[in-house]
CSV table of C-alpha atoms in Angstrom, one decimal:
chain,number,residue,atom,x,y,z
A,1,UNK,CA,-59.3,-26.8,-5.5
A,2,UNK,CA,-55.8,-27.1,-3.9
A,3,UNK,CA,-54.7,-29.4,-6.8
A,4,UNK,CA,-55.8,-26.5,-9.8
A,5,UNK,CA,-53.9,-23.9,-8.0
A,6,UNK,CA,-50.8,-26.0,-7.9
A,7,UNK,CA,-51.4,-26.7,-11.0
A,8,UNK,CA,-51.6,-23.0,-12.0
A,9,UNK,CA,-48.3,-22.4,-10.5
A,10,UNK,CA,-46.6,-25.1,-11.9
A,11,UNK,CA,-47.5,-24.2,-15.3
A,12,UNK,CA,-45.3,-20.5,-14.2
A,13,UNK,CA,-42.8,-22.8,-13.2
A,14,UNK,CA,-42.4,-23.7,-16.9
A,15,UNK,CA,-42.2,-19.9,-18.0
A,16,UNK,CA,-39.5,-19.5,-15.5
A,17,UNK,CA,-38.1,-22.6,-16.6
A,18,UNK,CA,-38.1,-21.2,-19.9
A,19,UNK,CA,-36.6,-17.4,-19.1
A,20,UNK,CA,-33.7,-18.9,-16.8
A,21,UNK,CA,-33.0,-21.5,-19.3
A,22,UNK,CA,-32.4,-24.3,-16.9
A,23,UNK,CA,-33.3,-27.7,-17.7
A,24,UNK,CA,-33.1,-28.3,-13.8
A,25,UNK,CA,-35.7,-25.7,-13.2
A,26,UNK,CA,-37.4,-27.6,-15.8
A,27,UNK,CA,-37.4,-31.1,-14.4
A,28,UNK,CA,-38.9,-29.4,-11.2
A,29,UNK,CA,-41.6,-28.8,-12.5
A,30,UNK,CA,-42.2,-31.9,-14.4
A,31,UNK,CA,-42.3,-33.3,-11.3
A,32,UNK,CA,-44.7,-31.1,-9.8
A,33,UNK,CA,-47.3,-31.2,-13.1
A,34,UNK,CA,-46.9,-35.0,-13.0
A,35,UNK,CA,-47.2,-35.4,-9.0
A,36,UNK,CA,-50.3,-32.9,-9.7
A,37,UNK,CA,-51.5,-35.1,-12.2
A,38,UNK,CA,-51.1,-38.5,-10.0
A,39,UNK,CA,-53.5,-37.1,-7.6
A,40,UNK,CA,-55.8,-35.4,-9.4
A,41,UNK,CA,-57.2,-38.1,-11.4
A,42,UNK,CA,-58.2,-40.5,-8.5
A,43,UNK,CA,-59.8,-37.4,-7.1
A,44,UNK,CA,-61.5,-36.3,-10.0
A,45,UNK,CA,-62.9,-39.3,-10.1
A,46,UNK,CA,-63.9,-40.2,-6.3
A,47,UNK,CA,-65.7,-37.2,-6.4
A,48,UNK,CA,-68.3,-38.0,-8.8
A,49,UNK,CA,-70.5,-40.7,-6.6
A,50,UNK,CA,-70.6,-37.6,-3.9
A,51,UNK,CA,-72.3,-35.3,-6.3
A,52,UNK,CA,-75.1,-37.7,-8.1
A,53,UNK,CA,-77.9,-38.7,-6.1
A,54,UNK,CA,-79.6,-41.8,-8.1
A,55,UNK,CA,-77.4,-44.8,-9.0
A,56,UNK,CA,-78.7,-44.3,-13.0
A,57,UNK,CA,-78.0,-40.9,-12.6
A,58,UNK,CA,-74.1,-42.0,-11.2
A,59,UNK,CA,-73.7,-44.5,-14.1
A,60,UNK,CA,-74.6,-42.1,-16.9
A,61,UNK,CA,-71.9,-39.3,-15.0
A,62,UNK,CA,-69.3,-42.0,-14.9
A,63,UNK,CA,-69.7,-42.2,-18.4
A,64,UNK,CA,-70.0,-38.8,-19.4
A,65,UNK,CA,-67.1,-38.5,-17.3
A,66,UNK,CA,-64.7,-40.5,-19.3
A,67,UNK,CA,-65.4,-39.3,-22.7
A,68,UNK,CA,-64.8,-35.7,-21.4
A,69,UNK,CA,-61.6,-36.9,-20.4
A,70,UNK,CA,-60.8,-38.6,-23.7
A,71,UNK,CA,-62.1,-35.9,-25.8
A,72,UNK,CA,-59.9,-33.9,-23.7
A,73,UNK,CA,-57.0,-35.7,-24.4
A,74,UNK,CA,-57.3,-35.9,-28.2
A,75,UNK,CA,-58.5,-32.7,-29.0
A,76,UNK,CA,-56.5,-30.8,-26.4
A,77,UNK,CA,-53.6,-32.5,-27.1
A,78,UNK,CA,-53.9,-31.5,-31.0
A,79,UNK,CA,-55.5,-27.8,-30.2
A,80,UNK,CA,-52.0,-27.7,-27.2
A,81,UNK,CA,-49.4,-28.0,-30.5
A,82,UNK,CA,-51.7,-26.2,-33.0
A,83,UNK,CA,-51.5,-22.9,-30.6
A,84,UNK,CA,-48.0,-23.2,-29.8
A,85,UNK,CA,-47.0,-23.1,-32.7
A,86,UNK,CA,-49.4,-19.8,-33.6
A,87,UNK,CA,-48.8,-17.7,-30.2
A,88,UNK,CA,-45.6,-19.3,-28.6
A,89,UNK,CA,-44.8,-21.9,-25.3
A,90,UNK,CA,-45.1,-18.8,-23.5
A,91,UNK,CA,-48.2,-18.0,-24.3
A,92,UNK,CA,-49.4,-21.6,-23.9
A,93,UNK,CA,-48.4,-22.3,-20.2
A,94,UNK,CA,-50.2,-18.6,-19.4
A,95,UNK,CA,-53.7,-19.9,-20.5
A,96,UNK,CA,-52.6,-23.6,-19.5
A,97,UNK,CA,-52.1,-21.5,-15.7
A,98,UNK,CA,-55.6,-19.7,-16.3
A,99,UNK,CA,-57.2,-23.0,-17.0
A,100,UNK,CA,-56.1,-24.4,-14.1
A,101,UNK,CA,-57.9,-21.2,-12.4
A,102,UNK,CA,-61.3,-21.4,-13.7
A,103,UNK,CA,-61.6,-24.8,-12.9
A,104,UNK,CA,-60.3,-24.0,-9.3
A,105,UNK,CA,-63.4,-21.4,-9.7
A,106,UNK,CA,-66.0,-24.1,-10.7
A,107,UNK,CA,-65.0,-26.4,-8.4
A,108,UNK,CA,-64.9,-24.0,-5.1
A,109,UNK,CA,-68.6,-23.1,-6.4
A,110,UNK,CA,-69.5,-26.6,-6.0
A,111,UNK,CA,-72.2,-27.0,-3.3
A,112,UNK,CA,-73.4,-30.0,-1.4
A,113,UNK,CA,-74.1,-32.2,1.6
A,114,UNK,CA,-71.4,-34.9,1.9
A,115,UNK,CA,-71.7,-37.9,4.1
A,116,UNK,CA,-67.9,-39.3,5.0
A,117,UNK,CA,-68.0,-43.1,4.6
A,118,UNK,CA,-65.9,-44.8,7.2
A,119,UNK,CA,-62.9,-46.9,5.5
A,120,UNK,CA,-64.4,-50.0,6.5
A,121,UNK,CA,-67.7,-49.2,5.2
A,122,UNK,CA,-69.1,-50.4,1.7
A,123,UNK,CA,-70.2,-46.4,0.2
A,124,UNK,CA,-73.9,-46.1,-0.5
A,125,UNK,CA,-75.9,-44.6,-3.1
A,126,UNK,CA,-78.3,-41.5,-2.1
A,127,UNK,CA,-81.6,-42.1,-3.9
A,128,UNK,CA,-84.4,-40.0,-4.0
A,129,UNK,CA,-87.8,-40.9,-2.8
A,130,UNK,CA,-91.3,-39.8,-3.3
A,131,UNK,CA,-91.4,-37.9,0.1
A,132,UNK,CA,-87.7,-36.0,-0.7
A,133,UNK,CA,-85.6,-38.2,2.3
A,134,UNK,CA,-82.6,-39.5,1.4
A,135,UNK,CA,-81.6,-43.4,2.5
């Protein structure tokens, strides 16, 4: 959550960047995006394990998991230079910003029970059983 609203910011940053016309402004926040960035993937994908119960279940989210990101980079990356070139950089780092928001929005709705695993501790897989306790 704290990670998409930087990142919603930061993507301002580069409007601002932009307006001032400061390449200084602009390497802030490259460092920013890319410091975003850095820690959003290993969280991104820690959190997975927390949210599947059944270790089938976690392999098939794993994987469903990293083609989204894939498809995400192709596609996005083509769809990113096709739309600025039809409604300007501008325009581009506004939705990139709003982006960042929704998924700030999905991932605040996210609802659970988490167990914290001790850092000496092996994690363990939740599975179901017949009579609905979890191991």
């Amino acid at each position: 959550f704290v990670l998409d609203c930087t990142g919603a910011l930061v993507a301002w940053l580069y409007i601002l960047s932009y307006y001032l016309g400061s390449i200084y402004a602009l390497y802030v926040a490259t460092l920013l995006q890319m410091t975003v960035a850095a820690l959003y993937e290993p969280s991104r994908t820690a959190i997975v394990p927390s949210l599947v119960i059944e270790e089938n279940g976690l392999k098939k989210a794993m994987t469903i998991s990293g083609l989204a990101w894939s498809v995400m980079q192709a596609v996005g990356s083509s769809m990113g230079g096709l739309l600025t070139q039809w409604v300007g950089i501008q325009t581009c780092f506004a939705f990139d910003s709003l982006s960042y928001l929704v998924s700030a929005l999905f991932i605040w709705k996210i609802r659970g029970r988490y167990i914290p695993v001790e850092p000496d501790e092996e994690p363990q897989i939740r599975h179901k059983t017949n009579d609905s306790e979890e191991n």
